Amino acid sequence: MPAPRLYRGIVDRMLDIMPSPRLVFHEWDRHGTCSGLSANAFFETVRKARAAVKDPAEYLKLDRPIMVTPDEVTEAFVKANPGLSRSTIAVTCDRKRLNEVWVCLGKDLSFHDCPEVTRRTCRHDRIAMPAVRGG
C-alpha cells in the first residue's frame, strides 16, 4: 500500500473527475494494483480515458433532476462522441434513477464493443437523471 502522503496527493488530483476519495481508493485497489503501472501512471491513464469520452452538452449543467429514457442518454453520448456506438455503451440504473454511463475503451483508449457490459444496460422506460454535483 502506498504511503498515505502519496494517496493524499493522488486523491487531491483526482477529485475533479471522481466524486469521492473512496472511489479513488477503490479504483486503485480493484484495478490499479494489477495494472503493472505505478499509482501515478495508473491515474494519469484514468484521466486520459475520462478525457476520451465527451459528456453531452445537454447534461453538463443540470441544476435539478430530469426524466430521461436510457435510449435518450445512449443516443446523446453516441452523438457527442464520434466513433462511439450503441454496442460500446451501457446506461445503468436502479429502479428509479440513472446510476452510471459505462463506455468501453481498449488499452489504446479507443471505443470498442463490449457485450458483457452492454447486457447490463437499464431496461426501465424512464429514469431520473440526478442534478450535477459540484462545480
CSV table of N, CA and C in Angstrom, one decimal:
chain,number,residue,atom,x,y,z
A,1,MET,N,0.8,-1.2,0.0
A,1,MET,CA,0.0,0.0,0.0
A,1,MET,C,0.9,1.2,0.0
A,2,PRO,N,0.7,2.2,-0.9
A,2,PRO,CA,1.5,3.4,-1.0
A,2,PRO,C,1.3,4.2,0.3
A,3,ALA,N,2.3,5.0,0.6
A,3,ALA,CA,2.3,5.8,1.8
A,3,ALA,C,1.1,6.7,1.7
A,4,PRO,N,0.5,7.0,2.9
A,4,PRO,CA,-0.7,7.9,2.9
A,4,PRO,C,-0.5,9.2,2.2
A,5,ARG,N,0.7,9.8,2.3
A,5,ARG,CA,1.0,11.1,1.6
A,5,ARG,C,0.8,10.9,0.1
A,6,LEU,N,1.3,9.8,-0.5
A,6,LEU,CA,1.1,9.6,-1.9
A,6,LEU,C,-0.4,9.5,-2.2
A,7,TYR,N,-1.1,8.7,-1.4
A,7,TYR,CA,-2.5,8.5,-1.7
A,7,TYR,C,-3.2,9.9,-1.6
A,8,ARG,N,-2.9,10.7,-0.6
A,8,ARG,CA,-3.5,12.0,-0.4
A,8,ARG,C,-3.3,12.9,-1.7
A,9,GLY,N,-2.0,12.9,-2.2
A,9,GLY,CA,-1.7,13.6,-3.4
A,9,GLY,C,-2.5,13.2,-4.6
A,10,ILE,N,-2.6,11.9,-4.8
A,10,ILE,CA,-3.4,11.3,-5.9
A,10,ILE,C,-4.9,11.6,-5.7
A,11,VAL,N,-5.4,11.4,-4.5
A,11,VAL,CA,-6.8,11.7,-4.3
A,11,VAL,C,-7.1,13.2,-4.6
A,12,ASP,N,-6.3,14.1,-4.1
A,12,ASP,CA,-6.5,15.5,-4.4
A,12,ASP,C,-6.5,15.8,-5.9
A,13,ARG,N,-5.7,15.1,-6.6
A,13,ARG,CA,-5.6,15.4,-8.1
A,13,ARG,C,-6.8,14.7,-8.8
A,14,MET,N,-7.4,13.7,-8.3
A,14,MET,CA,-8.5,13.0,-9.0
A,14,MET,C,-9.9,13.5,-8.6
A,15,LEU,N,-10.1,14.3,-7.6
A,15,LEU,CA,-11.4,14.6,-7.2
A,15,LEU,C,-12.2,15.5,-8.2
A,16,ASP,N,-11.6,16.0,-9.2
A,16,ASP,CA,-12.3,16.8,-10.2
A,16,ASP,C,-13.0,15.8,-11.2
A,17,ILE,N,-12.6,14.6,-11.2
A,17,ILE,CA,-13.3,13.6,-12.1
A,17,ILE,C,-13.8,12.4,-11.4
A,18,MET,N,-13.5,12.3,-10.2
A,18,MET,CA,-14.1,11.2,-9.3
A,18,MET,C,-14.8,11.8,-8.2
A,19,PRO,N,-16.0,11.3,-7.8
A,19,PRO,CA,-16.8,12.1,-6.8
A,19,PRO,C,-16.4,11.9,-5.4
A,20,SER,N,-15.5,11.0,-5.1
A,20,SER,CA,-15.2,10.8,-3.7
A,20,SER,C,-13.8,10.1,-3.5
A,21,PRO,N,-13.1,10.4,-2.4
A,21,PRO,CA,-11.9,9.7,-2.1
A,21,PRO,C,-12.0,8.2,-2.1
A,22,ARG,N,-13.2,7.8,-1.6
A,22,ARG,CA,-13.5,6.3,-1.5
A,22,ARG,C,-13.4,5.7,-2.9
A,23,LEU,N,-13.9,6.3,-3.9
A,23,LEU,CA,-13.9,5.8,-5.3
A,23,LEU,C,-12.5,5.7,-5.8
A,24,VAL,N,-11.7,6.7,-5.5
A,24,VAL,CA,-10.3,6.8,-5.9
A,24,VAL,C,-9.6,5.5,-5.4
A,25,PHE,N,-9.7,5.3,-4.0
A,25,PHE,CA,-9.1,4.1,-3.4
A,25,PHE,C,-9.6,2.8,-4.0
A,26,HIS,N,-10.9,2.8,-4.2
A,26,HIS,CA,-11.5,1.6,-4.8
A,26,HIS,C,-10.9,1.3,-6.2
A,27,GLU,N,-10.8,2.3,-7.0
A,27,GLU,CA,-10.2,2.1,-8.4
A,27,GLU,C,-8.8,1.6,-8.3
A,28,TRP,N,-8.0,2.2,-7.4
A,28,TRP,CA,-6.6,1.7,-7.3
A,28,TRP,C,-6.6,0.3,-6.8
A,29,ASP,N,-7.3,0.0,-5.7
A,29,ASP,CA,-7.3,-1.4,-5.1
A,29,ASP,C,-7.8,-2.4,-6.1
A,30,ARG,N,-8.9,-2.1,-6.8
A,30,ARG,CA,-9.5,-3.1,-7.7
A,30,ARG,C,-8.9,-3.2,-9.1
A,31,HIS,N,-8.4,-2.1,-9.6
A,31,HIS,CA,-7.8,-2.1,-11.0
A,31,HIS,C,-6.4,-1.7,-11.1
A,32,GLY,N,-6.0,-0.7,-10.3
A,32,GLY,CA,-4.6,-0.2,-10.4
A,32,GLY,C,-3.5,-1.1,-10.0
A,33,THR,N,-3.8,-1.8,-8.9
A,33,THR,CA,-2.7,-2.7,-8.3
A,33,THR,C,-2.3,-3.8,-9.2
A,34,CYS,N,-3.2,-4.2,-10.1
A,34,CYS,CA,-2.8,-5.3,-11.0
A,34,CYS,C,-2.5,-4.8,-12.4
A,35,SER,N,-2.5,-3.5,-12.6
A,35,SER,CA,-2.3,-2.9,-13.9
A,35,SER,C,-0.8,-3.0,-14.4
A,36,GLY,N,0.1,-3.1,-13.4
A,36,GLY,CA,1.5,-3.1,-13.8
A,36,GLY,C,2.1,-1.6,-13.8
A,37,LEU,N,1.2,-0.7,-13.5
A,37,LEU,CA,1.6,0.7,-13.5
A,37,LEU,C,1.8,1.2,-12.1
A,38,SER,N,2.5,2.3,-12.0
A,38,SER,CA,2.6,3.0,-10.7
A,38,SER,C,1.3,3.6,-10.4
A,39,ALA,N,1.0,4.0,-9.2
A,39,ALA,CA,-0.2,4.7,-8.9
A,39,ALA,C,-0.4,6.0,-9.8
A,40,ASN,N,0.7,6.8,-9.9
A,40,ASN,CA,0.7,8.0,-10.7
A,40,ASN,C,0.4,7.7,-12.1
A,41,ALA,N,1.0,6.7,-12.7
A,41,ALA,CA,0.8,6.3,-14.1
A,41,ALA,C,-0.6,5.8,-14.3
A,42,PHE,N,-1.1,5.0,-13.4
A,42,PHE,CA,-2.5,4.5,-13.5
A,42,PHE,C,-3.5,5.6,-13.5
A,43,PHE,N,-3.4,6.5,-12.6
A,43,PHE,CA,-4.4,7.6,-12.5
A,43,PHE,C,-4.2,8.6,-13.7
A,44,GLU,N,-3.0,8.7,-14.2
A,44,GLU,CA,-2.9,9.5,-15.4
A,44,GLU,C,-3.6,8.9,-16.6
A,45,THR,N,-3.6,7.5,-16.7
A,45,THR,CA,-4.3,6.8,-17.7
A,45,THR,C,-5.8,6.9,-17.5
A,46,VAL,N,-6.3,6.9,-16.2
A,46,VAL,CA,-7.7,7.1,-15.9
A,46,VAL,C,-8.1,8.5,-16.4
A,47,ARG,N,-7.3,9.5,-16.2
A,47,ARG,CA,-7.6,10.9,-16.6
A,47,ARG,C,-7.7,10.9,-18.1
A,48,LYS,N,-6.8,10.3,-18.8
A,48,LYS,CA,-6.8,10.2,-20.3
A,48,LYS,C,-8.0,9.5,-20.8
A,49,ALA,N,-8.4,8.4,-20.1
A,49,ALA,CA,-9.6,7.7,-20.5
A,49,ALA,C,-10.9,8.6,-20.3
A,50,ARG,N,-10.9,9.3,-19.2
A,50,ARG,CA,-12.1,10.2,-19.0
A,50,ARG,C,-12.1,11.3,-20.0
A,51,ALA,N,-11.0,11.8,-20.4
A,51,ALA,CA,-10.9,12.9,-21.5
A,51,ALA,C,-11.3,12.3,-22.8
A,52,ALA,N,-11.2,11.0,-23.1
A,52,ALA,CA,-11.6,10.5,-24.3
A,52,ALA,C,-13.1,10.4,-24.6
A,53,VAL,N,-13.9,10.5,-23.5
A,53,VAL,CA,-15.4,10.5,-23.5
A,53,VAL,C,-15.9,11.9,-23.2
A,54,LYS,N,-16.6,12.4,-24.2
A,54,LYS,CA,-17.3,13.7,-24.0
A,54,LYS,C,-18.7,13.6,-23.5
A,55,ASP,N,-19.0,14.3,-22.5
A,55,ASP,CA,-20.4,14.4,-21.9
A,55,ASP,C,-21.2,15.2,-22.9
A,56,PRO,N,-22.5,14.7,-23.2
A,56,PRO,CA,-23.4,15.5,-24.0
A,56,PRO,C,-23.6,16.9,-23.4
A,57,ALA,N,-23.6,17.9,-24.2
A,57,ALA,CA,-23.8,19.3,-23.7
A,57,ALA,C,-25.1,19.5,-22.9
A,58,GLU,N,-26.1,18.8,-23.3
A,58,GLU,CA,-27.4,19.0,-22.6
A,58,GLU,C,-27.4,18.4,-21.2
A,59,TYR,N,-26.4,17.6,-20.8
A,59,TYR,CA,-26.4,17.1,-19.4
A,59,TYR,C,-25.3,17.7,-18.6
A,60,LEU,N,-24.6,18.7,-19.1
A,60,LEU,CA,-23.5,19.2,-18.3
A,60,LEU,C,-23.8,20.1,-17.1
A,61,LYS,N,-24.9,20.8,-17.2
A,61,LYS,CA,-25.2,21.8,-16.1
A,61,LYS,C,-26.6,21.6,-15.6
A,62,LEU,N,-27.0,20.4,-15.3
A,62,LEU,CA,-28.3,20.1,-14.7
A,62,LEU,C,-28.3,20.7,-13.3
A,63,ASP,N,-29.3,21.5,-13.0
A,63,ASP,CA,-29.4,22.0,-11.6
A,63,ASP,C,-30.6,21.4,-10.9
A,64,ARG,N,-31.3,20.4,-11.6
A,64,ARG,CA,-32.3,19.7,-11.0
A,64,ARG,C,-32.4,18.4,-11.7
A,65,PRO,N,-33.0,17.3,-11.1
A,65,PRO,CA,-33.1,16.1,-11.8
A,65,PRO,C,-34.1,16.2,-13.0
A,66,ILE,N,-33.8,15.4,-14.1
A,66,ILE,CA,-34.7,15.4,-15.2
A,66,ILE,C,-35.1,13.9,-15.5
A,67,MET,N,-36.2,13.7,-16.1
A,67,MET,CA,-36.6,12.4,-16.5
A,67,MET,C,-36.1,12.1,-17.9
A,68,VAL,N,-35.5,10.9,-18.1
A,68,VAL,CA,-34.9,10.5,-19.4
A,68,VAL,C,-35.2,9.0,-19.6
A,69,THR,N,-35.0,8.6,-20.8
A,69,THR,CA,-35.0,7.2,-21.1
A,69,THR,C,-33.6,6.8,-21.3
A,70,PRO,N,-33.3,5.5,-21.0
A,70,PRO,CA,-31.9,5.0,-21.3
A,70,PRO,C,-31.5,5.2,-22.7
A,71,ASP,N,-32.4,5.0,-23.6
A,71,ASP,CA,-32.1,5.2,-25.1
A,71,ASP,C,-31.7,6.7,-25.4
A,72,GLU,N,-32.4,7.6,-24.7
A,72,GLU,CA,-32.1,9.1,-24.9
A,72,GLU,C,-30.7,9.4,-24.5
A,73,VAL,N,-30.3,8.8,-23.3
A,73,VAL,CA,-28.9,9.0,-22.8
A,73,VAL,C,-27.9,8.4,-23.7
A,74,THR,N,-28.2,7.1,-24.1
A,74,THR,CA,-27.3,6.4,-25.1
A,74,THR,C,-27.1,7.2,-26.3
A,75,GLU,N,-28.2,7.7,-26.9
A,75,GLU,CA,-28.1,8.4,-28.2
A,75,GLU,C,-27.3,9.7,-28.0
A,76,ALA,N,-27.6,10.4,-26.9
A,76,ALA,CA,-26.9,11.7,-26.6
A,76,ALA,C,-25.3,11.4,-26.5
A,77,PHE,N,-24.9,10.4,-25.9
A,77,PHE,CA,-23.5,10.1,-25.8
A,77,PHE,C,-22.9,9.7,-27.2
A,78,VAL,N,-23.7,8.9,-27.9
A,78,VAL,CA,-23.2,8.5,-29.3
A,78,VAL,C,-23.1,9.7,-30.2
A,79,LYS,N,-24.0,10.6,-30.1
A,79,LYS,CA,-23.9,11.9,-30.9
A,79,LYS,C,-22.7,12.7,-30.5
A,80,ALA,N,-22.4,12.8,-29.2
A,80,ALA,CA,-21.4,13.7,-28.7
A,80,ALA,C,-20.0,13.0,-28.9
A,81,ASN,N,-19.9,11.8,-29.2
A,81,ASN,CA,-18.6,11.1,-29.3
A,81,ASN,C,-18.5,10.3,-30.6
A,82,PRO,N,-17.9,10.9,-31.6
A,82,PRO,CA,-17.7,10.2,-32.9
A,82,PRO,C,-16.9,8.9,-32.7
A,83,GLY,N,-17.4,7.8,-33.3
A,83,GLY,CA,-16.8,6.5,-33.1
A,83,GLY,C,-17.5,5.7,-32.0
A,84,LEU,N,-18.2,6.3,-31.1
A,84,LEU,CA,-19.0,5.6,-30.1
A,84,LEU,C,-20.2,5.0,-30.7
A,85,SER,N,-20.6,3.8,-30.4
A,85,SER,CA,-21.8,3.2,-30.9
A,85,SER,C,-22.6,2.6,-29.8
A,86,ARG,N,-23.8,2.2,-30.1
A,86,ARG,CA,-24.6,1.6,-29.0
A,86,ARG,C,-24.0,0.3,-28.4
A,87,SER,N,-23.1,-0.4,-29.1
A,87,SER,CA,-22.5,-1.6,-28.7
A,87,SER,C,-21.3,-1.3,-27.8
A,88,THR,N,-21.0,-0.1,-27.5
A,88,THR,CA,-19.9,0.3,-26.7
A,88,THR,C,-20.2,1.0,-25.4
A,89,ILE,N,-21.6,1.1,-25.1
A,89,ILE,CA,-22.0,1.9,-24.0
A,89,ILE,C,-23.2,1.2,-23.3
A,90,ALA,N,-23.2,1.4,-22.0
A,90,ALA,CA,-24.3,0.9,-21.2
A,90,ALA,C,-24.7,2.0,-20.2
A,91,VAL,N,-26.0,2.2,-20.1
A,91,VAL,CA,-26.6,3.2,-19.1
A,91,VAL,C,-27.1,2.3,-18.0
A,92,THR,N,-26.6,2.4,-16.8
A,92,THR,CA,-27.1,1.6,-15.7
A,92,THR,C,-28.0,2.4,-14.7
A,93,CYS,N,-28.9,1.7,-14.1
A,93,CYS,CA,-29.9,2.4,-13.2
A,93,CYS,C,-30.3,1.5,-12.1
A,94,ASP,N,-31.0,2.1,-11.1
A,94,ASP,CA,-31.7,1.3,-10.1
A,94,ASP,C,-33.2,1.4,-10.5
A,95,ARG,N,-34.1,1.2,-9.6
A,95,ARG,CA,-35.5,1.2,-10.0
A,95,ARG,C,-36.0,2.6,-10.5
A,96,LYS,N,-35.4,3.6,-10.0
A,96,LYS,CA,-35.9,5.0,-10.3
A,96,LYS,C,-34.9,5.9,-11.0
A,97,ARG,N,-33.6,5.6,-10.8
A,97,ARG,CA,-32.6,6.7,-11.1
A,97,ARG,C,-31.4,6.1,-11.9
A,98,LEU,N,-30.9,7.0,-12.8
A,98,LEU,CA,-29.7,6.6,-13.6
A,98,LEU,C,-28.5,6.6,-12.6
A,99,ASN,N,-27.7,5.5,-12.7
A,99,ASN,CA,-26.6,5.4,-11.8
A,99,ASN,C,-25.3,5.8,-12.5
A,100,GLU,N,-25.0,5.2,-13.6
A,100,GLU,CA,-23.7,5.4,-14.3
A,100,GLU,C,-23.9,5.2,-15.8
A,101,VAL,N,-23.0,5.8,-16.6
A,101,VAL,CA,-22.9,5.5,-18.0
A,101,VAL,C,-21.5,4.9,-18.2
A,102,TRP,N,-21.5,3.6,-18.7
A,102,TRP,CA,-20.3,2.9,-18.9
A,102,TRP,C,-20.0,2.9,-20.3
A,103,VAL,N,-18.7,3.2,-20.7
A,103,VAL,CA,-18.2,3.3,-22.0
A,103,VAL,C,-17.0,2.4,-22.1
A,104,CYS,N,-17.0,1.5,-23.1
A,104,CYS,CA,-15.9,0.5,-23.2
A,104,CYS,C,-14.7,1.1,-24.0
A,105,LEU,N,-13.5,1.1,-23.5
A,105,LEU,CA,-12.4,1.6,-24.2
A,105,LEU,C,-11.3,0.5,-24.2
A,106,GLY,N,-10.6,0.4,-25.3
A,106,GLY,CA,-9.4,-0.5,-25.3
A,106,GLY,C,-8.2,0.1,-24.6
A,107,LYS,N,-7.1,-0.7,-24.6
A,107,LYS,CA,-5.9,-0.2,-24.0
A,107,LYS,C,-5.4,1.1,-24.7
A,108,ASP,N,-5.7,1.2,-26.0
A,108,ASP,CA,-5.3,2.4,-26.7
A,108,ASP,C,-6.3,3.5,-26.5
A,109,LEU,N,-7.3,3.4,-25.6
A,109,LEU,CA,-8.3,4.3,-25.3
A,109,LEU,C,-9.3,4.6,-26.5
A,110,SER,N,-9.4,3.7,-27.4
A,110,SER,CA,-10.4,3.9,-28.5
A,110,SER,C,-11.6,3.1,-28.0
A,111,PHE,N,-12.8,3.5,-28.6
A,111,PHE,CA,-14.0,2.8,-28.2
A,111,PHE,C,-14.0,1.4,-28.8
A,112,HIS,N,-14.5,0.4,-28.1
A,112,HIS,CA,-14.7,-0.9,-28.6
A,112,HIS,C,-15.9,-1.6,-28.0
A,113,ASP,N,-16.4,-2.6,-28.8
A,113,ASP,CA,-17.6,-3.3,-28.4
A,113,ASP,C,-17.4,-4.1,-27.1
A,114,CYS,N,-18.4,-4.2,-26.3
A,114,CYS,CA,-18.3,-5.0,-25.1
A,114,CYS,C,-19.6,-5.5,-24.7
A,115,PRO,N,-20.0,-6.6,-25.3
A,115,PRO,CA,-21.4,-7.2,-25.0
A,115,PRO,C,-21.5,-7.5,-23.5
A,116,GLU,N,-20.5,-7.9,-22.8
A,116,GLU,CA,-20.6,-8.2,-21.4
A,116,GLU,C,-21.0,-7.0,-20.6
A,117,VAL,N,-20.7,-5.8,-21.0
A,117,VAL,CA,-21.1,-4.6,-20.3
A,117,VAL,C,-22.5,-4.1,-20.8
A,118,THR,N,-22.7,-4.1,-22.1
A,118,THR,CA,-23.9,-3.6,-22.7
A,118,THR,C,-25.1,-4.4,-22.3
A,119,ARG,N,-24.9,-5.7,-21.9
A,119,ARG,CA,-26.0,-6.5,-21.3
A,119,ARG,C,-26.6,-5.9,-20.0
A,120,ARG,N,-25.8,-5.1,-19.4
A,120,ARG,CA,-26.2,-4.5,-18.1
A,120,ARG,C,-27.0,-3.2,-18.2
A,121,THR,N,-27.3,-2.8,-19.5
A,121,THR,CA,-28.0,-1.6,-19.7
A,121,THR,C,-29.3,-1.6,-19.1
A,122,CYS,N,-29.7,-0.4,-18.6
A,122,CYS,CA,-31.0,-0.2,-17.9
A,122,CYS,C,-32.2,-0.6,-18.8
A,123,ARG,N,-33.2,-1.3,-18.3
A,123,ARG,CA,-34.4,-1.7,-19.0
A,123,ARG,C,-35.6,-0.9,-18.7
A,124,HIS,N,-35.5,0.1,-17.8
A,124,HIS,CA,-36.7,0.8,-17.4
A,124,HIS,C,-37.1,1.8,-18.5
A,125,ASP,N,-38.4,2.2,-18.5
A,125,ASP,CA,-38.8,3.1,-19.5
A,125,ASP,C,-38.3,4.5,-19.3
A,126,ARG,N,-38.5,5.0,-18.1
A,126,ARG,CA,-38.0,6.4,-17.7
A,126,ARG,C,-37.3,6.3,-16.4
A,127,ILE,N,-36.2,7.1,-16.3
A,127,ILE,CA,-35.5,7.2,-15.1
A,127,ILE,C,-35.1,8.6,-14.8
A,128,ALA,N,-34.8,8.9,-13.5
A,128,ALA,CA,-34.4,10.3,-13.2
A,128,ALA,C,-32.9,10.4,-13.3
A,129,MET,N,-32.4,11.4,-14.0
A,129,MET,CA,-31.0,11.8,-14.1
A,129,MET,C,-30.8,12.8,-13.0
A,130,PRO,N,-30.0,12.5,-12.1
A,130,PRO,CA,-29.7,13.5,-11.0
A,130,PRO,C,-29.1,14.8,-11.4
A,131,ALA,N,-29.3,15.8,-10.7
A,131,ALA,CA,-28.6,17.1,-11.0
A,131,ALA,C,-27.1,16.9,-10.8
A,132,VAL,N,-26.3,17.7,-11.5
A,132,VAL,CA,-24.9,17.6,-11.5
A,132,VAL,C,-24.4,18.1,-10.1
A,133,ARG,N,-23.5,17.3,-9.5
A,133,ARG,CA,-22.9,17.7,-8.2
A,133,ARG,C,-21.7,18.5,-8.4
A,134,GLY,N,-21.4,19.4,-7.5
A,134,GLY,CA,-20.2,20.2,-7.5
A,134,GLY,C,-20.2,21.3,-8.5
A,135,GLY,N,-18.9,21.7,-8.9
A,135,GLY,CA,-18.7,22.9,-9.8
A,135,GLY,C,-19.2,22.8,-11.1
